[in-house]
Every structure is written in structure tokens, then in C-alpha cells.
Amino acid sequence: MTEHSSTDNTTDELSDPVTEYEEQLNEVLADTNETAAGESTVSLELPSLGLSRRDFMKAGAAVGAIGSMAGCAGVMNNGGSSSGGTNQTGSGDVPDHFVPPGEHDEYYGFWSGGHSGDLRIYGLPSMRELTRIPVFNPEQAKGYGFDDETTQLLEDAGDFKWGDSHHPGLSETDGKYDGRYLYVNDKAHGRVARINLKYFETDAITNIPNVQSVHGCCVQSPDTEYILANSEFRTPLPNDGRDLDNPDKYVSLLSALDPESMEVLWQVEVDGNLDIIDTDKDGKWALSSAYNDEEGVEVEEMTKNDRDFVKAFNIPAIQAAVDAGNYREVNGIPIVDGTKNSSLNQGDEPLVRYIPTPKSPHCVEVTPDGKYGMVAGKLSPTVSIIDIEKLSTEPDPANVIVGQPKVGLGPLHTTYDGRGHAYTSLFIDSQVVKWDIETAINSPKASEEAILGKIDVHYNPGHIQAVQAMSTEPTGDWLVVLNKLSKDRFLPVGPIYPDNDQLIYIGNDKDDETGGMELVSDHPVYPEPHDAIFASKEKISPATTWDKADYEGEKEYVTESNSRVERIDDETVEVYTSVKRSEYGLRDFRVKEGDTVKLTATNIEGSQDIVHGLAIPEHNVHLALAPQDTRQATFTADKPGVYWIYCTYFCSALHLEMRSRMIVEPRS
Ligand code: RUQ
Ligand code: CUA
């Protein structure tokens, strides 16, 4: 197993970095398969092998990546490790990330919660978690999935009990975050959700037809004309039992959604898979990383060829094709043929350009000035730089790649400081590399000339994001790197560890080992934030209380004087109650066994931060009522008895006494 450590040493001159790197991965794979055939997991005994912490992390990452690709258990070593890694904090010229009590952070951070299904709001630079927004997951604290409206929202979106939120995108006007909405995909299902940033609540979820899993998802710059969503898994079209054993008939689709109605406008079929997506800043090109050009269903088939193709979607041309009726319709959605041999792809204005890159690249992120799209190699230690202007002018697609710096092992994602530097996460090296974009373009491919410095992170970073780097206004001060592993960084909490999101200061460009990057703080996070996006606090202005005009006509605003019980028929009762400190408008109400109860409750408080709950034991009712908000719950009162209704949000000295009774009379 010692050959695992041969994946170390990024400074080796590799004649063919891609091939050599793959050979190393294959060695690891061979070992892994051998071990996986038996009962045991891969075990690296660090002390006896004399592997350093860095060697170990690399071997583990490679085993994990390859192991999971091969469908076997790529299990990390659970032995001890030397801690190591340099301590880069405390140089004195980093602004304080500590935000004193009573003061506010400079930036909002929106973290996708991964397979928790939620969205998490942090302050930056303190990294204090401010709240969570349930999105694809029912969640009791905010009563999400417990009142009629959000229950219906989740039901209409497929009624799945979970989701895997991955890529949050903020709505833009003129290339700048406008603070209206956040959109996020569900990788577990073909869904995209919208969070209304007035209330910090999920207000729409679209279950996209013809699509099983949305991976890449982005807002089209500069004016949020579309929400673009990539289906990663190729499936039969429609996936209704046909073509089960004809993988060559499976398809992968780009879907475009209307950002207001959240309806699916059209889809584009392509060859191969689709992965991550980002757009230029002019509303023309959308770039998708992609793998499996082989269109295989097994890992060996998917990685057979040396090349895959980034897809560059010409969005106006696609819209024109849809407008001209050049599509077929499946499940009510127009689908345009963007495959390589499609007639629509042959003319002067092809719908989709196929840009050859080293096989299985990971991400695409466009620079804040809109000039370049960076495609991190994952299996290749390089980043391919796509010149976006050349997409419109250069006939040979290979020539749109204008640079390919060698950055290190396992490059996944890239972010920017607005000063001409790129920062790429290195999954296998457990590092962030800072490099100069123009130098990379002007130096030979696979050269390391552009590298300005590297910093150790802990461990195995996925996404990396600097403040406002997805907009035209990067601030260039803070960067967060979302690491997948945290062993030895925190108190142990059992075998499922927190992840470790680390804050790095990038405001100093220095000629040192790290290029001036300074690791500032560690933050353990509940599994498993995937990606994040940050906006200046000036750009976000949430409401402090509900505006009842926003639900007028849909729900009754219940005052104290119109709190009441209305019997609709022998089996249906409507109950209306106001809520305030420290009483419900109805001190009790009576219904009959078996009644369907439709409860409407309004928090009539005008003061900010006075939230009340309305909980009914044994009936799965929990409403979280912000000031001026009205929520409804419909349930069956199927057991005779007395049920104490109580308030769940601690609201006053009489919070405990704030009660009502539901009295369910037996039917005789
Ligand atoms: S992809 S870790 Cu789901 Cu965001 Cu790169
Ligand atoms: Cu109202 Cu506690």
C-alpha cells in the first residue's frame, strides 16, 4: 500500500499529467478492489507506513473517489493521524473575523445543506449560523410541512421526504445580486426550489418533468432571465418503462425555468452527461461541465475515452429554435435536439458547442468579468480555461481553450477575488491553490507558472467560494472552503463526523508560500453543506414582520373579535383563532370525534421577533407564527378527549400559561 504515497508530490514534472495521474489512481483502485472483495475495509496503518498526514489524506481521498466510483466501499482509514498542516493564522494583517456581541456581520452566507435538504444562513466573517431554511425537508421548528400550505408545496413537488440541496444561486439584476430570490437544486430528484428572500422561506418547488436528478443549477446572468438546471443522470425519455435495457436511448437534458412562474420553458437534449453549469455575463452562453461522453452505464465504460466535452449552450439560439417550433414535446415540455449530430447544431449558430477537455472534468465557474469559464479537471491536475468570446468566433471548438495550468491533484471548483486571481480547491491534495489567470493563459499548457501559492485545508475540499464571486462584484476579502472531512479537528462525536468549513482571508496578495492566503477559522457543520454563496448585507433586506397584503384573499387575518368556531357540516369544523402574548383568541374550542378540523391562526403581534407557536399534541399540528403571519392546518380529531394547545416559541413570562384546549366530544 505504500505506493499510495506516490500520489504525493505535485511538483514532479509529469510528462503527461493526465495519464500518469490516472495510472496512480488505478493502482489505488486495484488495491481497493482487492480489499473490497473480502470483508474488510481499506486500512492504512499510518505509523508503520510512516505516511505523513498529507500522504494519508491523499491516499484516503483517492481510495474514496475511486472506491465509490467502482461501487465498492471506499472507506477512510479510522486510525489516528499526525495532525500537521502548517498553522497559517495570526500574521496580524488579517481583519478580525470575530464580530463582537451586538454587532452585525458584513456579509450573508447562504449554504446549501446537502442531504439535509435545507439552506443555512451564516454571517461572514464570524461564520455564526443565523438560521436555517427548510427547503426539500419537512422541518418542525419552522412548522415546514406541518401547515396546509407548506404540506401542499411539498406534496405538489413529488411528496418526497427528503432532498439533496446543492447549488444555491442568487437572483441578479445587471449582473449584481438583487436580494429577491435564491434558487437551489435537488440532486436527489429532478427539482429546483426558490427561496423568497423577503421572508427567507421556500415559496416554490418545481418537479421538472423528464428529469431524474438535477445537479448543476444556476441563475442566468446578468438579469435572471432563466434558471438553468442540468440533469446528471441519463434516463429513458420518458422514463415510463420503455428502453430499460437500451442505454443508448437514455438522455440527459438541460432544463430552463422561468424565474417568476417557476415553470419549465424548454429542455435541450445532449450527448453524454451534464454536470455543473454557469453562464457568461451577457445572457448568451451557458457552460456545462460534462462527463461520460461514452454514454456508458458502468464506471469503466464512462471513463474509457481520454476526452469529454464541455457543452456550451447558446441560449438565445435555443430560445429561437423553440419559438420556431423546432422541437418535440414530451410530457408537455418542448425538447430541442442539441446532440452533436443534430441538424440544429450544424449551421453558423449551433445550439450547443462541444468543447473537448480532459476526461471527467468537474466544475465550470465563470470569472466575474465574464471573460473566462474555468473547468477544473478532477481526474486531470489541470484547469481548462475557456475563452467565452471565442465561443462565438472560433470555428474549431478545441481552440476556445486558451490555457490549461497544472494546479495540483483533484481540482474541483474555482472562485475569484476580482484582482485577476483564481482559487481552486484540490480534493486530493487537501489544499487551495491560488493562481494568476493571465499568466496561465500566457504560459504553456500543463505548466505551473501561474501558481502563486497553496494553503493546506482540512480536509478534502469540495466547493470553494469567495464573497460575491458569482456576480460582477467580487469583494476579494473572504473565501470559504467546504471540506468534506474533519477527523482530528474537533471533539469526537461518534463515527459520523461534522464537516469542516474553513474561512480563509484572501485580501493580501503576498509573495509567500500561500500567496498571502491565511487560514482564519474552522467551523464544524452538520452534514453536509455542499456549496455556498455570499452577498453583502446591503443587498438583502428581509421583512421583519409579515405583510398581510401578501396573503390577502388566500387566508383570513384572524383578529381577537373574529376568533370563532364555524360548523360547516356534520363532519367539518372551521376554527379561527388569533394569537398574541399570552393568549389564544379561543380559550378552548369543541369539536366532535371524527371531525375534519380546519384551523386558521393569526399572530396579531406587531412587534418584531415575537413569534408564537401553536402545537396540538397527538395531532401532528405545529404552526410557527411570525408577527402578522397566518397559517392553517387541517387535521382529523379522531380521538375523544382533552388536548392542550400550547405555544412552542418562548414569548413572554406567561409563555407556559399561554394555552387553549381542544375538546373532542365522543360521537354517541
Ligand atoms: S458538485 S463538490 Cu455537486 Cu457541487 Cu462539486
Ligand atoms: Cu407564545 Cu410562547
XYZ file of C-alpha atoms and ligand atoms in Angstrom:
675
model
C 0.000 0.000 0.000
C 2.954 2.279 0.253
C 2.522 3.217 -3.379
C -0.424 5.318 -2.254
C 2.020 7.906 -1.159
C 3.206 8.134 -4.740
C 0.171 10.280 -5.443
C 2.000 12.886 -3.426
C 4.339 15.450 -4.827
C 2.611 17.906 -7.059
C 5.904 19.400 -8.103
C 7.041 16.337 -10.043
C 7.436 17.046 -13.702
C 4.933 14.699 -15.227
C 5.348 14.067 -18.911
C 1.630 13.532 -19.334
C -0.041 14.702 -16.165
C -3.410 13.266 -17.037
C -2.266 9.779 -17.899
C 0.256 9.480 -15.130
C -2.240 10.687 -12.580
C -4.740 8.144 -13.767
C -2.191 5.386 -13.518
C -1.709 6.318 -9.895
C -5.436 6.301 -9.303
C -5.691 2.927 -10.986
C -3.075 1.483 -8.669
C -5.161 2.633 -5.772
C -8.253 1.189 -7.406
C -6.592 -2.193 -7.840
C -5.714 -2.252 -4.145
C -9.177 -1.145 -3.182
C -10.875 -3.811 -5.244
C -8.676 -6.459 -3.760
C -9.582 -5.389 -0.286
C -13.235 -4.866 -1.042
C -13.519 -8.430 -2.275
C -13.012 -9.532 1.295
C -14.876 -8.356 4.319
C -12.558 -5.683 5.483
C -12.264 -2.069 4.553
C -9.190 -0.343 3.300
C -6.921 0.183 6.224
C -3.809 2.246 6.240
C -1.683 1.910 9.313
C -0.065 5.268 9.364
C 2.672 4.831 11.924
C 4.080 1.657 10.430
C 3.963 3.088 6.915
C 5.415 6.324 8.049
C 2.925 8.268 5.968
C 2.569 11.889 6.786
C -0.829 13.429 7.398
C -0.823 14.819 3.882
C 0.100 11.468 2.333
C -2.638 9.830 4.272
C -5.289 12.318 3.279
C -4.368 11.965 -0.366
C -4.416 8.202 -0.304
C -7.729 8.263 1.507
C -9.252 10.697 -0.942
C -8.089 8.717 -3.917
C -9.387 5.481 -2.435
C -12.672 7.142 -1.603
C -13.120 8.673 -5.026
C -12.208 5.585 -6.921
C -13.859 3.254 -4.453
C -17.231 4.908 -4.703
C -16.910 5.173 -8.449
C -16.388 1.422 -8.585
C -19.371 0.805 -6.369
C -17.346 -0.630 -3.518
C -16.917 0.757 -0.068
C -14.133 3.273 -0.267
C -13.736 3.652 3.423
C -11.372 6.050 5.008
C -8.872 4.815 7.473
C -10.049 5.254 11.003
C -6.694 5.149 12.657
C -5.019 8.129 14.210
C -3.110 10.663 12.274
C -0.463 13.134 12.984
C -2.149 16.475 12.871
C 0.329 18.525 10.941
C -0.531 21.135 8.374
C 1.013 24.489 8.866
C -0.558 26.987 11.143
C -1.120 29.938 8.910
C -3.175 32.085 11.222
C -2.243 35.179 13.082
C 0.002 37.204 10.845
C -1.509 40.366 12.195
C -2.702 41.929 8.943
C -5.904 39.951 8.608
C -9.018 41.846 9.644
C -10.682 40.422 12.704
C -13.200 37.762 11.808
C -14.545 37.924 15.339
C -17.704 40.005 15.366
C -18.263 41.445 18.851
C -21.544 40.859 20.697
C -24.245 43.142 19.386
C -22.565 43.861 16.087
C -23.585 42.560 12.712
C -21.636 40.657 10.133
C -20.582 42.264 6.906
C -21.980 39.538 4.651
C -24.750 36.987 4.395
C -23.715 33.454 3.573
C -26.221 31.038 2.055
C -25.141 27.441 2.476
C -26.906 24.564 0.754
C -27.452 21.868 3.373
C -26.678 18.931 1.078
C -28.625 15.828 2.028
C -30.158 17.662 4.988
C -32.223 19.233 2.207
C -32.162 22.688 3.766
C -30.461 26.023 3.291
C -28.416 27.566 6.088
C -27.786 31.200 6.677
C -24.499 32.295 8.177
C -22.926 35.615 8.887
C -19.500 36.306 7.433
C -16.812 36.671 8.627
C -17.977 35.416 12.026
C -19.370 32.217 10.456
C -22.131 32.296 13.053
C -25.128 30.285 11.922
C -28.114 32.647 11.906
C -30.926 30.382 10.796
C -31.886 27.504 8.576
C -34.495 27.458 5.874
C -36.111 24.093 5.249
C -36.436 23.508 1.512
C -36.839 19.885 0.448
C -37.200 18.552 4.004
C -40.191 18.755 6.334
C -38.917 20.572 9.428
C -40.734 21.063 12.692
C -39.084 24.135 14.219
C -40.462 26.332 11.469
C -43.557 24.205 11.005
C -42.496 23.474 7.422
C -44.536 20.555 6.192
C -46.852 20.921 9.201
C -49.199 23.602 7.945
C -51.512 23.237 4.947
C -49.580 25.495 2.613
C -46.134 24.003 3.034
C -47.564 20.485 3.174
C -49.176 21.175 -0.187
C -45.940 22.673 -1.529
C -44.003 19.527 -0.659
C -46.805 17.255 -1.925
C -47.041 19.029 -5.261
C -43.281 18.735 -5.611
C -43.499 14.948 -5.587
C -44.112 14.315 -1.894
C -40.586 13.052 -1.378
C -39.470 13.112 2.220
C -36.010 14.474 1.519
C -33.833 16.258 -0.963
C -30.178 16.983 -1.559
C -29.721 20.721 -1.934
C -26.528 21.513 -3.784
C -26.064 24.719 -5.704
C -27.565 27.934 -4.417
C -27.770 30.863 -6.836
C -28.875 34.414 -6.035
C -31.097 36.314 -8.434
C -29.312 39.076 -10.337
C -30.123 42.372 -11.937
C -27.445 43.811 -14.191
C -25.012 41.128 -13.012
C -25.397 42.095 -9.364
C -27.251 40.244 -6.644
C -30.633 41.920 -6.241
C -31.683 40.236 -2.992
C -35.008 38.937 -4.303
C -34.637 35.200 -4.589
C -32.333 32.301 -4.100
C -32.680 29.204 -6.276
C -31.331 25.792 -5.371
C -31.419 22.354 -6.951
C -32.236 18.940 -5.532
C -29.667 16.413 -6.655
C -31.755 13.549 -5.291
C -34.694 14.412 -7.538
C -35.270 16.485 -10.628
C -36.231 19.575 -8.669
C -35.413 23.250 -8.294
C -36.684 25.329 -5.375
C -36.980 29.053 -4.870
C -36.472 30.869 -1.577
C -38.162 34.234 -1.233
C -35.640 36.465 0.497
C -38.327 38.813 1.763
C -39.372 36.142 4.237
C -36.425 33.744 3.981
C -38.886 30.989 3.109
C -39.212 28.446 0.364
C -42.043 29.671 -1.843
C -41.869 27.350 -4.853
C -40.545 23.944 -5.820
C -40.687 22.661 -9.376
C -40.532 18.947 -10.036
C -39.092 19.007 -13.545
C -40.632 16.524 -15.984
C -38.372 14.088 -17.869
C -35.535 14.550 -15.390
C -34.415 12.331 -12.519
C -31.705 14.361 -10.838
C -30.727 17.991 -11.128
C -27.074 18.544 -10.369
C -25.801 21.777 -11.870
C -28.121 24.724 -11.374
C -27.581 28.418 -11.940
C -29.198 31.750 -12.464
C -28.600 33.187 -15.928
C -26.553 36.373 -15.692
C -26.961 39.271 -15.912
C -30.739 39.553 -15.398
C -32.025 36.183 -14.204
C -33.866 35.542 -17.427
C -33.803 31.798 -16.842
C -32.961 29.342 -14.120
C -30.888 26.629 -15.754
C -30.835 23.094 -14.401
C -28.731 20.155 -15.553
C -29.946 16.607 -15.322
C -26.995 14.471 -14.428
C -28.430 11.003 -14.833
C -29.254 9.788 -18.316
C -32.671 8.162 -18.351
C -35.140 6.839 -20.920
C -37.373 9.561 -22.337
C -39.970 9.404 -20.942
C -38.843 7.134 -18.125
C -42.016 5.033 -18.097
C -40.718 1.520 -18.542
C -39.520 1.829 -22.120
C -35.898 1.365 -23.204
C -34.899 -0.173 -19.895
C -32.035 -2.075 -21.449
C -31.201 0.399 -24.215
C -28.807 2.803 -22.511
C -28.019 4.377 -25.868
C -31.569 5.735 -25.812
C -31.174 7.323 -22.381
C -30.877 11.113 -22.459
C -29.520 13.960 -20.400
C -31.317 17.314 -20.527
C -30.688 20.948 -19.784
C -33.910 22.486 -18.452
C -34.754 26.191 -18.478
C -37.214 27.529 -15.901
C -38.995 30.832 -15.735
C -37.679 32.530 -12.570
C -41.078 34.029 -11.708
C -43.597 31.314 -12.560
C -41.039 28.533 -11.934
C -42.495 26.719 -14.945
C -40.280 24.647 -17.189
C -39.990 26.505 -20.500
C -37.957 24.072 -22.561
C -35.307 21.384 -22.447
C -32.279 20.567 -24.577
C -31.095 17.041 -25.207
C -27.341 16.478 -25.374
C -24.880 13.637 -25.793
C -23.176 12.415 -22.634
C -23.984 13.572 -19.119
C -24.364 17.070 -17.779
C -22.820 18.191 -14.545
C -22.216 21.741 -13.260
C -23.430 24.870 -15.043
C -22.626 28.582 -15.048
C -23.352 31.361 -17.519
C -21.476 34.223 -19.084
C -22.410 37.772 -18.037
C -24.093 38.713 -21.323
C -27.038 36.344 -21.479
C -25.683 34.273 -24.346
C -23.586 31.283 -23.296
C -24.183 28.751 -20.573
C -21.312 26.360 -19.911
C -21.841 22.872 -18.551
C -19.184 20.510 -17.444
C -19.966 17.009 -18.511
C -18.665 13.511 -18.346
C -19.498 10.129 -19.811
C -19.351 11.122 -23.438
C -19.112 7.360 -23.897
C -22.708 7.150 -22.632
C -21.813 4.096 -20.605
C -23.675 2.858 -17.557
C -20.722 1.392 -15.696
C -17.717 3.275 -14.428
C -15.306 1.511 -16.773
C -17.412 2.484 -19.792
C -17.901 6.040 -18.549
C -14.174 6.647 -18.255
C -12.941 4.751 -21.290
C -12.074 7.720 -23.502
C -9.465 10.337 -22.756
C -11.743 13.214 -23.600
C -15.099 14.530 -22.530
C -16.933 17.555 -23.854
C -17.964 20.669 -22.029
C -21.252 21.831 -23.502
C -21.609 25.486 -24.381
C -25.306 26.294 -24.772
C -26.218 29.249 -26.961
C -29.305 30.273 -25.005
C -30.768 32.854 -27.446
C -30.328 30.369 -30.327
C -32.082 27.673 -28.314
C -34.931 30.035 -27.456
C -35.206 30.905 -31.170
C -35.402 27.208 -32.071
C -38.187 26.756 -29.522
C -40.014 29.829 -30.835
C -39.701 28.455 -34.364
C -41.261 25.171 -33.279
C -38.107 23.086 -33.821
C -38.750 20.649 -31.025
C -40.569 17.537 -29.991
C -42.789 17.557 -26.966
C -42.545 15.068 -24.114
C -44.761 15.369 -21.060
C -45.771 18.836 -22.204
C -42.208 20.173 -22.414
C -40.624 21.256 -25.710
C -37.339 19.374 -26.137
C -34.796 20.729 -28.595
C -32.237 18.380 -30.116
C -28.802 19.588 -29.102
C -26.945 16.337 -29.730
C -23.731 16.530 -31.737
C -25.260 15.332 -34.988
C -28.472 17.313 -34.723
C -29.244 19.374 -37.802
C -29.778 22.344 -35.476
C -26.124 22.097 -34.487
C -24.642 22.245 -37.984
C -25.139 25.856 -39.069
C -23.351 29.111 -38.257
C -25.144 29.415 -34.956
C -25.035 25.943 -33.387
C -27.278 25.482 -30.360
C -24.684 23.540 -28.413
C -20.935 23.565 -28.925
C -18.945 20.571 -27.708
C -15.582 21.634 -26.263
C -13.081 18.813 -25.782
C -11.465 18.653 -22.320
C -9.546 16.012 -20.394
C -11.970 13.281 -19.314
C -14.473 13.687 -16.456
C -13.911 17.332 -15.537
C -15.806 18.600 -12.536
C -16.986 22.182 -12.494
C -17.446 25.305 -14.539
C -17.225 28.722 -12.925
C -17.163 31.924 -14.957
C -14.911 34.824 -13.945
C -16.646 37.928 -12.553
C -15.712 39.889 -15.692
C -17.407 37.226 -17.806
C -14.314 36.555 -19.910
C -13.418 33.015 -18.962
C -15.026 29.804 -17.800
C -12.789 27.599 -15.677
C -13.236 23.856 -15.975
C -11.458 22.026 -13.155
C -10.049 18.706 -14.236
C -10.858 16.436 -11.244
C -9.130 13.411 -12.807
C -6.669 15.727 -14.522
C -4.483 18.025 -12.382
C -5.300 20.931 -14.688
C -7.907 23.626 -15.111
C -9.046 24.301 -18.681
C -9.657 27.977 -19.391
C -12.450 28.611 -21.888
C -12.363 31.988 -23.606
C -16.036 32.890 -23.762
C -15.727 35.408 -26.585
C -14.106 32.736 -28.740
C -17.213 30.594 -28.373
C -18.873 32.990 -30.810
C -15.942 33.441 -33.184
C -13.679 30.389 -33.201
C -14.733 27.623 -35.593
C -12.589 24.893 -34.009
C -14.012 24.149 -30.563
C -10.637 22.914 -29.298
C -9.259 26.424 -29.807
C -11.591 28.049 -27.307
C -9.406 26.590 -24.558
C -6.777 29.268 -24.173
C -4.919 27.984 -21.129
C -4.543 24.854 -19.038
C -2.444 25.407 -15.933
C -1.425 22.424 -13.841
C -2.699 23.293 -10.384
C -2.490 20.119 -8.282
C -4.338 16.881 -7.618
C -8.104 16.646 -7.739
C -9.105 20.177 -8.777
C -12.865 20.592 -8.273
C -14.055 24.197 -8.055
C -12.724 27.680 -8.715
C -13.536 31.082 -7.296
C -12.245 34.633 -7.754
C -11.132 37.770 -5.962
C -11.691 40.232 -8.803
C -7.962 41.036 -8.938
C -7.171 38.548 -11.691
C -6.592 35.578 -9.400
C -8.342 32.262 -9.323
C -8.579 29.931 -6.323
C -9.130 26.251 -6.974
C -9.963 23.545 -4.451
C -7.757 20.449 -4.665
C -9.711 17.496 -3.351
C -6.852 15.029 -3.290
C -4.122 17.410 -2.181
C -6.388 18.901 0.535
C -5.285 22.347 -0.491
C -6.447 25.554 -2.053
C -4.256 26.806 -4.873
C -4.140 30.456 -5.853
C -3.135 31.179 -9.426
C -2.930 34.075 -11.838
C -5.370 33.904 -14.729
C -3.441 35.904 -17.338
C -0.166 34.118 -16.534
C -1.942 30.810 -17.009
C -3.147 31.926 -20.430
C 0.308 33.101 -21.441
C 2.207 30.022 -20.271
C 2.360 26.588 -21.897
C -0.360 24.065 -21.136
C 0.255 21.900 -18.048
C 2.777 24.400 -16.705
C 2.817 25.532 -13.084
C 3.995 29.049 -13.847
C 0.705 30.645 -12.878
C 0.675 29.241 -9.329
C 1.015 31.953 -6.707
C 0.709 29.798 -3.619
C -1.045 26.916 -1.889
C -2.579 26.561 1.524
C -3.445 23.387 3.408
C -7.094 22.871 4.274
C -8.603 20.149 6.452
C -9.577 18.004 4.650
C -10.644 17.195 1.120
C -12.333 20.344 -0.082
C -15.272 20.322 -2.461
C -16.740 23.710 -3.195
C -14.866 26.906 -2.610
C -16.466 30.325 -2.734
C -15.298 33.898 -2.296
C -17.620 36.761 -1.459
C -19.814 37.783 -4.417
C -17.569 35.862 -6.792
C -20.539 34.588 -8.812
C -21.597 38.160 -9.570
C -19.794 41.021 -11.292
C -18.874 42.463 -7.869
C -16.411 40.201 -6.073
C -15.148 41.779 -2.876
C -11.888 39.839 -2.735
C -11.618 39.601 1.035
C -13.006 36.316 2.326
C -13.123 32.846 0.950
C -14.817 29.783 2.407
C -13.718 26.288 1.587
C -16.167 23.490 2.303
C -14.198 20.462 3.408
C -15.691 17.025 3.424
C -13.741 15.553 6.338
C -12.736 16.859 9.746
C -11.084 13.998 11.606
C -8.815 15.226 14.417
C -10.057 18.844 14.154
C -12.874 18.703 16.710
C -14.046 16.776 19.764
C -15.151 13.346 18.611
C -18.910 12.889 18.281
C -19.208 9.303 17.149
C -18.484 7.862 13.749
C -20.400 10.446 11.716
C -18.170 13.493 11.896
C -19.112 17.063 11.191
C -17.743 18.578 8.015
C -15.324 21.445 8.373
C -15.981 24.746 6.644
C -12.909 26.917 6.824
C -12.574 30.637 6.472
C -9.596 31.978 4.563
C -8.606 35.596 4.198
C -7.604 36.446 0.624
C -7.291 40.227 0.860
C -3.463 40.208 0.977
C -1.539 39.371 -2.174
C 1.827 38.301 -0.850
C 4.845 36.665 -2.345
C 4.937 33.789 0.118
C 4.168 30.083 0.240
C 0.424 30.657 0.264
C 0.299 33.699 -1.988
C -0.998 35.621 1.008
C -3.909 33.291 1.838
C -4.445 32.955 5.578
C -6.490 30.256 7.249
C -8.527 32.077 9.861
C -11.008 29.692 11.439
C -12.577 26.246 11.463
C -16.315 25.642 11.617
C -17.829 22.240 12.243
C -21.080 21.807 10.336
C -23.869 19.275 10.461
C -23.827 17.037 7.377
C -23.430 18.110 4.759
C -23.275 21.585 3.354
C -22.333 21.354 -0.277
C -21.868 24.827 -1.674
C -22.379 28.413 -0.556
C -22.878 31.889 -1.938
C -22.253 35.218 -0.171
C -23.747 38.647 -0.526
C -23.126 41.948 1.149
C -25.636 42.716 3.899
C -26.752 45.803 1.955
C -28.099 43.594 -0.791
C -30.503 41.627 1.383
C -33.399 43.311 3.147
C -35.728 40.784 4.707
C -39.079 41.753 6.193
C -39.205 41.938 9.995
C -42.904 41.088 10.204
C -45.313 39.623 7.679
C -47.062 41.920 5.279
C -50.645 40.650 5.378
C -51.278 42.055 1.905
C -49.076 39.177 0.711
C -51.744 36.630 1.677
C -54.904 38.676 1.477
C -57.655 36.790 -0.304
C -55.974 33.453 0.381
C -56.121 33.306 4.146
C -58.210 35.194 6.649
C -56.398 37.510 9.042
C -57.990 36.419 12.310
C -58.455 39.121 14.941
C -59.421 38.614 18.564
C -63.001 39.659 17.856
C -63.489 37.311 14.921
C -61.957 34.296 16.637
C -64.700 31.660 16.346
C -65.775 28.114 15.575
C -67.912 27.520 12.490
C -69.518 24.186 11.882
C -69.655 23.640 8.132
C -71.435 20.269 8.188
C -71.720 17.241 10.410
C -68.100 16.280 9.797
C -66.308 19.557 9.170
C -65.453 22.377 11.524
C -63.552 25.566 10.845
C -61.711 27.089 13.797
C -60.348 30.634 13.709
C -58.098 31.985 16.434
C -55.883 34.977 16.967
C -52.604 34.534 18.799
C -50.762 37.051 20.943
C -48.841 37.287 24.236
C -50.085 35.356 26.193
C -53.360 34.054 24.885
C -55.107 32.427 22.019
C -58.258 34.193 20.842
C -60.126 30.993 21.683
C -59.502 29.796 25.240
C -60.957 26.491 24.082
C -62.995 25.031 21.256
C -65.183 21.964 20.908
C -65.313 19.562 18.002
C -66.770 16.083 17.550
C -64.880 12.829 17.277
C -64.018 12.224 13.614
C -64.406 15.845 12.578
C -62.147 17.300 9.954
C -60.844 20.448 11.618
C -59.584 23.316 9.531
C -57.686 25.610 11.866
C -56.666 29.142 10.927
C -54.421 31.102 13.291
C -53.023 34.621 13.051
C -50.238 36.080 15.138
C -51.627 39.585 15.645
C -48.465 40.941 17.241
C -46.947 43.956 15.538
C -43.611 43.730 17.355
C -40.704 42.146 15.575
C -39.285 38.902 16.914
C -42.424 37.961 18.863
C -43.099 34.578 17.358
C -45.713 32.182 18.706
C -46.222 28.518 18.151
C -49.473 26.622 18.043
C -48.990 22.986 18.883
C -51.634 20.305 19.387
C -50.318 17.116 20.960
C -51.123 13.832 19.218
C -52.337 15.510 16.031
C -49.105 16.413 14.227
C -50.063 20.053 14.314
C -47.347 22.632 14.791
C -47.655 26.126 13.404
C -44.790 28.612 13.715
C -46.360 32.059 13.545
C -44.219 35.112 12.875
C -45.749 38.503 13.677
C -48.701 39.262 11.350
C -48.488 35.820 9.772
C -51.452 33.491 9.329
C -51.114 29.739 8.991
C -53.606 26.952 8.525
C -53.671 23.303 9.488
C -56.254 20.725 8.521
C -56.440 17.531 10.546
C -58.820 14.910 11.871
C -59.874 14.989 15.511
C -60.198 11.244 15.715
C -59.821 10.601 19.438
C -62.261 11.927 22.048
C -60.562 13.777 24.903
C -58.966 16.995 26.020
C -55.923 18.265 24.137
C -53.878 21.139 25.487
C -52.845 23.551 22.811
C -49.609 25.302 23.725
C -47.107 27.798 22.426
C -43.693 26.477 21.343
C -41.785 29.756 20.961
C -40.764 31.239 24.308
C -42.580 34.551 24.053
C -43.200 36.088 27.485
C -43.177 35.448 31.201
C -46.563 33.774 30.694
C -45.351 31.620 27.819
C -46.043 28.437 29.767
C -49.528 29.583 30.671
C -50.304 30.570 27.088
C -52.734 27.763 26.381
C -56.004 26.707 24.859
C -57.906 23.443 24.874
C -59.264 21.389 22.050
C -62.142 19.367 23.454
C -63.139 16.428 21.307
C -66.583 15.100 22.212
C -67.375 11.451 21.585
C -69.946 10.747 18.869
C -72.740 8.893 20.553
S -20.608 19.391 -7.444
S -18.147 19.164 -4.863
Cu -22.480 18.646 -6.686
Cu -21.252 20.957 -6.434
Cu -18.607 19.843 -6.896
Cu -46.480 32.495 22.730
Cu -44.851 31.307 23.885
